[in-house]
Short mmCIF file of C-alpha atoms in Angstrom, two decimals:
data_model
loop_
_atom_site.label_atom_id
_atom_site.label_comp_id
_atom_site.label_asym_id
_atom_site.label_seq_id
_atom_site.Cartn_x
_atom_site.Cartn_y
_atom_site.Cartn_z
CA MET A 1 -254.79 -49.16 94.79
CA SER A 2 -256.00 -47.68 91.52
CA SER A 3 -255.72 -49.72 88.38
CA PRO A 4 -253.79 -48.52 85.35
CA ALA A 5 -257.08 -48.07 83.52
CA SER A 6 -258.53 -45.72 86.14
CA PRO A 7 -258.97 -42.05 85.26
CA SER A 8 -255.91 -39.90 85.69
CA PRO A 9 -255.78 -37.57 88.73
CA ALA A 10 -255.94 -34.61 86.37
CA LEU A 11 -259.32 -35.73 85.10
CA ARG A 12 -260.61 -36.18 88.64
CA THR A 13 -259.39 -32.89 90.15
CA VAL A 14 -259.55 -30.35 87.29
CA ARG A 15 -263.12 -29.43 86.50
CA PRO A 16 -264.06 -29.88 82.82
CA ALA A 17 -265.83 -26.51 82.86
CA LEU A 18 -262.57 -24.80 83.85
CA VAL A 19 -260.65 -26.56 81.08
CA LEU A 20 -263.39 -25.63 78.60
CA LEU A 21 -263.21 -21.98 79.61
CA GLY A 22 -259.45 -22.03 79.15
CA VAL A 23 -259.73 -23.64 75.72
CA LEU A 24 -262.28 -21.08 74.53
CA VAL A 25 -260.38 -17.99 75.69
CA VAL A 26 -257.20 -19.34 74.11
CA ALA A 27 -259.03 -20.10 70.85
CA VAL A 28 -260.24 -16.50 70.55
CA ASN A 29 -256.58 -15.52 70.07
CA LEU A 30 -255.78 -17.96 67.28
CA ARG A 31 -256.91 -15.69 64.44
CA ALA A 32 -257.68 -12.30 65.96
CA ALA A 33 -254.17 -10.82 65.79
CA LEU A 34 -253.86 -11.93 62.15
CA ALA A 35 -257.30 -10.63 61.17
CA GLY A 36 -256.67 -7.21 62.70
CA TYR A 37 -253.87 -6.45 60.22
CA PRO A 38 -255.50 -6.51 56.72
CA PRO A 39 -258.02 -3.68 57.29
CA LEU A 40 -255.07 -1.47 58.30
CA LEU A 41 -252.75 -2.63 55.54
CA GLU A 42 -253.21 0.33 53.18
CA THR A 43 -252.83 2.79 56.07
CA ILE A 44 -249.66 1.02 57.19
CA ARG A 45 -248.26 1.06 53.66
CA ALA A 46 -248.80 4.80 53.37
CA ASP A 47 -247.39 5.50 56.83
CA LEU A 48 -244.26 3.36 56.44
CA GLY A 49 -243.75 4.00 52.73
CA VAL A 50 -243.57 0.33 51.70
CA GLY A 51 -244.93 -1.54 48.68
CA SER A 52 -247.57 -4.25 48.53
CA GLY A 53 -244.88 -6.93 48.48
CA ALA A 54 -243.44 -5.77 51.80
CA ALA A 55 -246.93 -5.42 53.27
CA GLY A 56 -247.76 -8.96 52.15
CA LEU A 57 -244.49 -10.18 53.67
CA VAL A 58 -245.80 -9.25 57.12
CA GLN A 59 -248.76 -11.61 56.85
CA ALA A 60 -246.68 -14.21 55.01
CA GLY A 61 -244.11 -14.20 57.81
CA SER A 62 -246.86 -14.81 60.36
CA VAL A 63 -248.30 -17.78 58.49
CA LEU A 64 -244.89 -19.31 57.73
CA MET A 65 -244.10 -19.16 61.42
CA MET A 66 -247.43 -20.87 62.07
CA SER A 67 -246.09 -23.68 59.91
CA ALA A 68 -242.83 -23.77 61.85
CA GLY A 69 -244.68 -23.78 65.15
CA SER A 70 -246.96 -26.59 64.03
CA PHE A 71 -244.07 -28.71 62.76
CA GLY A 72 -242.09 -28.26 65.97
CA ALA A 73 -244.96 -28.63 68.42
CA ALA A 74 -244.76 -32.41 68.81
CA ALA A 75 -241.11 -32.38 69.89
CA LEU A 76 -241.73 -29.48 72.27
CA THR A 77 -244.74 -31.22 73.77
CA ALA A 78 -242.66 -34.27 74.62
CA ARG A 79 -240.15 -32.08 76.49
CA ILE A 80 -242.35 -29.47 78.15
CA GLY A 81 -245.84 -30.94 78.44
CA ARG A 82 -248.91 -29.94 76.49
CA GLU A 83 -250.58 -27.68 79.06
CA ARG A 84 -247.40 -25.78 79.93
CA LEU A 85 -246.47 -25.38 76.27
CA LEU A 86 -249.92 -23.98 75.50
CA GLY A 87 -249.33 -21.28 78.12
CA ILE A 88 -245.95 -20.44 76.58
CA ALA A 89 -247.58 -20.20 73.14
CA VAL A 90 -250.23 -17.75 74.37
CA ALA A 91 -247.52 -15.67 76.07
CA THR A 92 -245.70 -15.56 72.72
CA ILE A 93 -248.84 -14.22 71.03
CA ALA A 94 -249.11 -11.53 73.71
CA LEU A 95 -245.45 -10.56 73.32
CA GLY A 96 -245.73 -10.34 69.55
CA SER A 97 -248.86 -8.21 69.76
CA ALA A 98 -247.18 -5.86 72.25
CA LEU A 99 -244.13 -5.50 70.00
CA ARG A 100 -246.37 -4.30 67.17
CA SER A 101 -247.18 -1.21 69.27
CA VAL A 102 -244.01 0.33 67.79
CA ALA A 103 -244.90 2.02 64.50
CA ALA A 104 -241.87 0.77 62.57
CA LEU A 105 -241.44 -1.96 59.96
CA PRO A 106 -238.93 -4.08 61.95
CA ALA A 107 -241.23 -4.12 64.99
CA LEU A 108 -244.25 -4.91 62.81
CA VAL A 109 -242.48 -7.82 61.11
CA GLY A 110 -240.88 -9.12 64.31
CA GLY A 111 -244.11 -8.90 66.27
CA SER A 112 -246.07 -10.61 63.50
CA VAL A 113 -243.52 -13.44 63.38
CA LEU A 114 -243.94 -14.01 67.12
CA VAL A 115 -247.72 -13.93 66.79
CA GLY A 116 -247.60 -16.57 64.04
CA LEU A 117 -245.23 -18.79 66.01
CA GLY A 118 -247.46 -18.65 69.08
CA ILE A 119 -250.58 -19.40 67.05
CA GLY A 120 -248.93 -22.37 65.34
CA ILE A 121 -247.79 -23.93 68.61
CA ALA A 122 -251.09 -23.24 70.40
CA GLY A 123 -253.17 -24.69 67.60
CA ALA A 124 -251.15 -27.89 67.79
CA GLN A 125 -251.96 -28.24 71.51
CA LEU A 126 -255.66 -27.46 71.71
CA THR A 127 -256.96 -30.67 70.15
CA GLY A 128 -254.75 -32.75 72.41
CA VAL A 129 -256.03 -30.86 75.46
CA VAL A 130 -259.61 -31.51 74.38
CA LYS A 131 -258.88 -35.19 73.70
CA GLU A 132 -257.32 -35.67 77.14
CA HIS A 133 -259.57 -33.58 79.36
CA LEU A 134 -262.89 -33.25 77.50
CA ALA A 135 -263.00 -36.47 75.51
CA ASP A 136 -266.65 -37.24 76.27
CA ARG A 137 -267.72 -34.01 74.56
CA ALA A 138 -264.88 -33.67 72.08
CA GLY A 139 -267.10 -32.97 69.06
CA ALA A 140 -269.09 -30.20 70.72
CA VAL A 141 -266.01 -28.65 72.29
CA THR A 142 -264.11 -28.70 68.99
CA GLY A 143 -267.03 -26.94 67.32
CA ALA A 144 -267.13 -24.41 70.14
CA TYR A 145 -263.47 -23.49 69.87
CA VAL A 146 -263.68 -23.25 66.07
CA VAL A 147 -266.49 -20.75 66.54
CA ALA A 148 -264.41 -18.91 69.17
CA MET A 149 -261.56 -18.60 66.66
CA MET A 150 -263.91 -17.22 64.03
CA VAL A 151 -265.55 -14.80 66.45
CA GLY A 152 -262.12 -13.47 67.39
CA ALA A 153 -261.28 -12.95 63.72
CA THR A 154 -264.63 -11.30 63.01
CA VAL A 155 -264.34 -8.82 65.86
CA ALA A 156 -260.73 -8.02 64.98
CA SER A 157 -261.63 -7.28 61.36
CA ALA A 158 -264.62 -5.12 62.26
CA VAL A 159 -262.95 -2.95 64.91
CA ALA A 160 -259.40 -2.60 63.55
CA VAL A 161 -259.95 0.72 61.78
CA PRO A 162 -262.24 2.32 64.42
CA LEU A 163 -259.70 1.37 67.09
CA ALA A 164 -256.90 2.95 65.08
CA VAL A 165 -258.91 6.19 64.91
CA LEU A 166 -259.87 6.03 68.58
CA LEU A 167 -256.40 5.17 69.89
CA GLY A 168 -254.51 7.47 67.54
CA GLY A 169 -252.64 5.04 65.28
CA TRP A 170 -252.58 1.66 63.55
CA SER A 171 -249.81 0.34 65.79
CA LEU A 172 -251.90 0.79 68.92
CA SER A 173 -254.84 -0.92 67.22
CA LEU A 174 -252.65 -3.95 66.52
CA ALA A 175 -251.15 -3.87 70.01
CA LEU A 176 -254.57 -3.99 71.65
CA TRP A 177 -254.72 -7.73 70.92
CA THR A 178 -252.19 -8.12 73.71
CA VAL A 179 -255.14 -7.76 76.11
CA PRO A 180 -257.17 -10.87 75.13
CA ALA A 181 -253.92 -12.87 74.97
CA LEU A 182 -253.03 -11.84 78.52
CA LEU A 183 -256.59 -12.62 79.60
CA ALA A 184 -256.28 -16.09 78.09
CA LEU A 185 -252.96 -16.56 79.84
CA THR A 186 -254.51 -15.51 83.16
CA VAL A 187 -257.29 -18.07 82.73
CA TRP A 188 -255.10 -20.88 81.40
CA LEU A 189 -252.14 -20.77 83.80
CA PRO A 190 -254.17 -21.88 86.86
CA VAL A 191 -255.61 -24.74 84.79
CA ALA A 192 -252.14 -25.85 83.70
CA ALA A 193 -250.87 -25.57 87.29
CA ARG A 194 -253.69 -27.70 88.68
CA ILE A 195 -253.13 -30.34 86.03
CA GLY A 196 -249.42 -30.27 86.77
CA ARG A 197 -249.99 -30.79 90.49
CA SER A 198 -252.38 -33.65 89.82
CA ARG A 199 -250.25 -35.28 87.13
CA PRO A 200 -246.55 -34.36 87.36
CA VAL A 201 -244.82 -34.26 84.01
CA THR A 202 -242.59 -37.28 83.62
CA ALA A 203 -240.95 -39.00 80.74
CA GLY A 204 -244.09 -41.00 80.23
CA SER A 205 -246.59 -38.20 80.72
CA VAL A 206 -246.65 -37.30 77.07
CA THR A 207 -247.24 -40.47 75.16
CA ALA A 208 -246.65 -41.04 71.52
CA GLY A 209 -250.39 -41.32 71.12
CA SER A 210 -251.04 -37.93 72.69
CA VAL A 211 -248.39 -36.28 70.56
CA ALA A 212 -249.93 -37.91 67.52
CA ALA A 213 -253.34 -36.62 68.51
CA GLY A 214 -252.05 -33.06 68.68
CA SER A 215 -250.18 -33.18 65.42
CA ALA A 216 -252.99 -34.95 63.61
CA THR A 217 -255.14 -31.87 63.59
CA ALA A 218 -252.62 -29.09 63.60
CA GLY A 219 -249.95 -30.32 61.26
CA SER A 220 -247.07 -30.67 63.70
CA GLY A 221 -244.84 -32.37 61.22
CA PRO A 222 -244.61 -34.56 58.17
CA VAL A 223 -244.04 -37.69 60.20
CA CYS A 224 -245.50 -38.84 63.48
CA ALA A 225 -242.62 -39.36 65.89
CA GLY A 226 -242.13 -42.93 66.88
CA THR A 227 -243.96 -44.50 63.95
CA PRO A 228 -242.37 -46.45 61.11
CA GLU A 229 -244.32 -44.54 58.44
CA VAL A 230 -241.48 -42.24 57.48
CA ARG A 231 -242.18 -41.72 53.77
CA THR A 232 -245.64 -40.20 54.05
CA TRP A 233 -245.02 -38.11 50.96
CA ARG A 234 -244.95 -41.27 48.86
CA ASP A 235 -248.59 -42.00 49.67
CA PRO A 236 -250.82 -40.66 46.82
CA PHE A 237 -253.61 -39.94 49.28
CA ALA A 238 -251.24 -37.85 51.38
CA ARG A 239 -250.06 -35.91 48.34
CA TRP A 240 -253.56 -35.16 47.08
CA THR A 241 -254.72 -34.18 50.55
CA ALA A 242 -251.75 -31.81 50.76
CA CYS A 243 -252.82 -30.28 47.42
CA TYR A 244 -256.36 -29.89 48.72
CA LEU A 245 -255.26 -28.16 51.93
CA ALA A 246 -252.72 -26.03 50.06
CA GLY A 247 -255.48 -24.71 47.80
CA SER A 248 -257.85 -24.12 50.71
CA SER A 249 -255.18 -22.40 52.83
CA THR A 250 -254.02 -20.19 49.94
CA ALA A 251 -257.58 -18.98 49.39
CA PHE A 252 -258.18 -18.36 53.09
CA TYR A 253 -255.01 -16.43 53.86
CA GLY A 254 -254.93 -14.72 50.48
CA TRP A 255 -258.36 -13.22 51.02
CA LEU A 256 -257.71 -12.60 54.72
CA THR A 257 -254.80 -10.37 53.72
CA TRP A 258 -256.07 -8.71 50.56
CA LEU A 259 -259.89 -8.58 50.63
CA SER A 260 -260.02 -5.22 52.43
CA PRO A 261 -257.19 -3.62 50.41
CA TYR A 262 -258.82 -4.85 47.17
CA TYR A 263 -262.06 -3.02 47.82
CA GLU A 264 -260.22 0.01 49.14
CA SER A 265 -258.59 0.10 45.70
CA GLN A 266 -262.13 0.10 44.28
CA GLY A 267 -262.93 3.28 46.22
CA TRP A 268 -264.31 1.93 49.50
CA SER A 269 -263.37 3.50 52.82
CA PRO A 270 -261.18 1.46 55.19
CA GLN A 271 -264.10 1.20 57.64
CA VAL A 272 -266.49 -0.37 55.10
CA ALA A 273 -263.76 -2.61 53.71
CA GLY A 274 -263.04 -3.82 57.25
CA LEU A 275 -266.74 -4.56 57.73
CA LEU A 276 -266.67 -6.61 54.52
CA LEU A 277 -263.87 -8.72 55.98
CA ALA A 278 -265.94 -9.20 59.13
CA VAL A 279 -268.87 -10.47 57.03
CA TRP A 280 -266.46 -12.86 55.33
CA SER A 281 -265.49 -14.23 58.74
CA VAL A 282 -269.09 -14.53 59.94
CA ALA A 283 -270.06 -16.48 56.80
CA GLN A 284 -267.53 -19.17 57.74
CA ILE A 285 -269.04 -20.00 61.14
CA PRO A 286 -272.13 -22.05 60.21
CA VAL A 287 -270.49 -24.01 57.42
CA ALA A 288 -267.48 -24.91 59.56
CA LEU A 289 -269.88 -26.63 61.96
CA LEU A 290 -272.54 -28.02 59.62
CA VAL A 291 -270.85 -29.07 56.37
CA PRO A 292 -268.46 -31.69 57.85
CA ALA A 293 -271.40 -33.19 59.76
CA ALA A 294 -273.47 -33.34 56.58
CA ALA A 295 -270.59 -35.00 54.73
CA GLU A 296 -270.18 -37.53 57.53
CA ARG A 297 -273.83 -38.53 57.56
CA ARG A 298 -273.63 -40.39 54.22
CA ARG A 299 -269.87 -40.33 53.65
CA ARG A 300 -270.41 -38.02 50.67
CA TRP A 301 -267.17 -36.15 51.13
CA ARG A 302 -266.54 -35.49 47.45
CA PHE A 303 -269.98 -33.90 46.96
CA TRP A 304 -269.60 -31.46 49.85
CA ALA A 305 -265.93 -30.76 49.13
CA SER A 306 -266.85 -29.99 45.51
CA LEU A 307 -269.53 -27.53 46.67
CA SER A 308 -266.96 -25.92 48.95
CA VAL A 309 -264.46 -25.46 46.13
CA LEU A 310 -267.13 -24.23 43.69
CA SER A 311 -268.31 -21.66 46.22
CA THR A 312 -264.78 -20.33 46.70
CA VAL A 313 -264.00 -20.20 42.97
CA ALA A 314 -267.35 -18.61 42.09
CA GLY A 315 -266.92 -15.88 44.70
CA THR A 316 -263.31 -15.28 43.70
CA ALA A 317 -264.11 -15.11 39.99
CA GLY A 318 -267.03 -12.81 40.73
CA ALA A 319 -264.86 -10.44 42.75
CA LEU A 320 -262.30 -10.41 39.92
CA LEU A 321 -264.66 -10.05 36.95
CA ALA A 322 -267.49 -8.03 38.49
CA PRO A 323 -266.23 -6.17 41.58
CA ALA A 324 -269.10 -3.66 41.17
CA PRO A 325 -268.25 -1.63 44.29
CA GLU A 326 -271.36 0.53 43.91
CA THR A 327 -273.71 -2.49 44.13
CA ALA A 328 -274.46 -5.32 46.56
CA LEU A 329 -272.39 -7.81 44.53
CA PRO A 330 -269.22 -7.50 46.67
CA TRP A 331 -271.18 -8.75 49.66
CA LEU A 332 -272.46 -11.74 47.65
CA TRP A 333 -268.96 -12.64 46.44
CA THR A 334 -267.64 -12.29 49.99
CA VAL A 335 -270.29 -14.62 51.44
CA LEU A 336 -269.61 -17.23 48.72
CA ILE A 337 -265.88 -17.12 49.44
CA GLY A 338 -266.57 -17.33 53.17
CA PHE A 339 -268.75 -20.41 52.70
CA GLY A 340 -266.03 -22.09 50.65
CA VAL A 341 -263.00 -21.39 52.83
CA GLY A 342 -264.97 -21.89 56.05
CA SER A 343 -265.76 -25.50 55.17
CA GLY A 344 -262.47 -26.24 53.38
CA LEU A 345 -260.19 -26.93 56.35
CA PRO A 346 -262.71 -28.96 58.40
CA LEU A 347 -263.47 -31.12 55.38
CA GLY A 348 -259.75 -31.69 54.79
CA LEU A 349 -259.17 -32.86 58.36
CA THR A 350 -262.34 -34.96 58.27
CA VAL A 351 -261.34 -36.98 55.21
CA ILE A 352 -257.97 -37.75 56.77
CA ALA A 353 -259.70 -39.12 59.87
CA TRP A 354 -262.00 -41.27 57.73
CA ARG A 355 -259.41 -42.60 55.35
CA THR A 356 -256.54 -43.53 57.68
CA PRO A 357 -256.49 -46.88 59.51
CA THR A 358 -254.61 -45.85 62.66
CA PRO A 359 -254.04 -42.71 64.77
CA ALA A 360 -250.36 -42.87 63.88
CA ARG A 361 -251.10 -42.88 60.16
CA SER A 362 -253.59 -40.06 60.62
CA ALA A 363 -250.93 -38.03 62.43
CA GLY A 364 -248.37 -38.63 59.70
CA ILE A 365 -250.68 -37.68 56.83
CA SER A 366 -252.34 -34.72 58.53
CA GLY A 367 -248.99 -33.37 59.66
CA PHE A 368 -247.59 -33.60 56.14
CA ALA A 369 -250.71 -32.13 54.52
CA MET A 370 -251.12 -29.29 57.01
CA GLY A 371 -247.42 -28.45 56.83
CA ILE A 372 -247.71 -28.07 53.06
CA GLY A 373 -250.95 -26.13 53.52
CA TYR A 374 -249.38 -23.62 55.90
CA LEU A 375 -246.38 -23.26 53.58
CA ALA A 376 -248.70 -22.40 50.68
CA ALA A 377 -250.70 -20.09 52.94
CA GLY A 378 -247.53 -18.25 53.94
CA LEU A 379 -246.28 -17.79 50.40
CA GLY A 380 -249.70 -16.90 48.94
CA PRO A 381 -250.14 -13.40 50.44
CA LEU A 382 -246.51 -12.58 49.68
CA VAL A 383 -246.74 -13.61 46.02
CA MET A 384 -250.04 -11.76 45.72
CA GLY A 385 -248.40 -8.61 47.06
CA LEU A 386 -245.61 -8.88 44.53
CA LEU A 387 -248.13 -9.43 41.72
CA ILE A 388 -250.10 -6.38 42.86
CA ASP A 389 -246.96 -4.25 42.70
CA VAL A 390 -246.26 -5.48 39.17
CA GLY A 391 -249.68 -5.81 37.55
CA GLY A 392 -252.40 -4.81 39.99
CA PHE A 393 -255.01 -6.95 41.72
CA GLY A 394 -256.04 -8.89 38.60
CA PRO A 395 -253.07 -11.30 38.48
CA ALA A 396 -253.12 -11.64 42.28
CA ILE A 397 -256.77 -12.72 42.39
CA GLY A 398 -256.12 -14.93 39.36
CA LEU A 399 -253.63 -16.81 41.56
CA LEU A 400 -256.49 -17.61 43.97
CA VAL A 401 -258.60 -18.93 41.08
CA ALA A 402 -255.70 -21.20 40.10
CA ALA A 403 -255.43 -22.42 43.71
CA GLY A 404 -259.13 -23.31 43.60
CA LEU A 405 -258.62 -25.32 40.43
CA VAL A 406 -255.80 -27.29 42.06
CA GLN A 407 -258.05 -27.93 45.04
CA GLY A 408 -260.82 -29.14 42.72
CA ILE A 409 -258.50 -31.63 41.00
CA ALA A 410 -257.48 -32.93 44.42
CA VAL A 411 -261.14 -33.44 45.38
CA ALA A 412 -261.69 -35.54 42.25
CA ARG A 413 -258.61 -37.65 42.95
CA ILE A 414 -259.37 -38.18 46.64
CA GLY A 415 -262.96 -39.21 45.97
CA ASP A 416 -265.23 -41.17 48.30
CA ARG A 417 -263.42 -44.48 48.47
CA PRO A 418 -263.84 -46.10 51.88
CA ALA A 419 -260.87 -46.37 54.23
#
């Protein structure tokens, strides 16, 4: 008879390599469909006859639904099971991408909302899957799926415009991201089925600890279910961490949406502006892996977080004050912004892990902070679009500078105090 401490049947019968493959192909889809939209934004505006505010609403709707999906993921996990819910989330991404094949504003908005919802739910499940099935290599696997996310975003940004030309329209370019989502679903469903056969979902299959693990990194909600720490928002550390992640998320999604359109307004072609966004994505990959490790080595979080914020603000201010489209400066500003936003989110999650005494507390604070961060990220592109309609790109980019200043104040207040 096996003891309660023995490995679960799922761990014995489902090969880690198969789970890893499933995690990576799912992760590719967690930014690609969002990153494929900005290079086409100006073309879509002209085709549909909408303003910058409406165009920004498309991306804002996606990110706000990411917030909703993250907040609701813990409750859904308890009812459905993590592996099965991850499959449903990927199917939702595929459905949303397919809906965007219709070249009409309602289909574009509706499809983008479904894409955001699927991404939010899937992101809340991946860390829990890694923790349960690949715990002995959790750090390496987490780094690998972060890179997979960034690679998906980079490819989507670079090929969005050429695909639109090749396929005969922007809607078909957006709809093409149905294919990798269906591929991920094809790979993941057998994994989920094998886990389900080995470990049937029961009332006790999804523990409070596993739900907390998922929400701790993805922001499933402001409070970890089942814990007494209900008033997380009263904790100063939680509030300042929320400010930090709100600033980081606003910068990331603001530039994700408007970097290409900004340089198109400076006279660049959509193809070159899309390539600039791809460079921005590539610049994030090394820092997302290396900077949190460097901060961890000597617990110098404030130093590395300050460098991250300074890099973002310097690149943003440079793009605003010296766009210089005929020189190499736009590429420099883009790389600086990429370095800053690429390290911002990992550093935010890292400091929560260091500074919280229990997994439950970590879940409560990270859920609250990430929820606020996604809310800011959803509103940022929309407000920027409205500001562009009213006063051009200057006020909109100024909003990103202000977000960086808020993030910098949060870094100073969080500091390096030990847990």
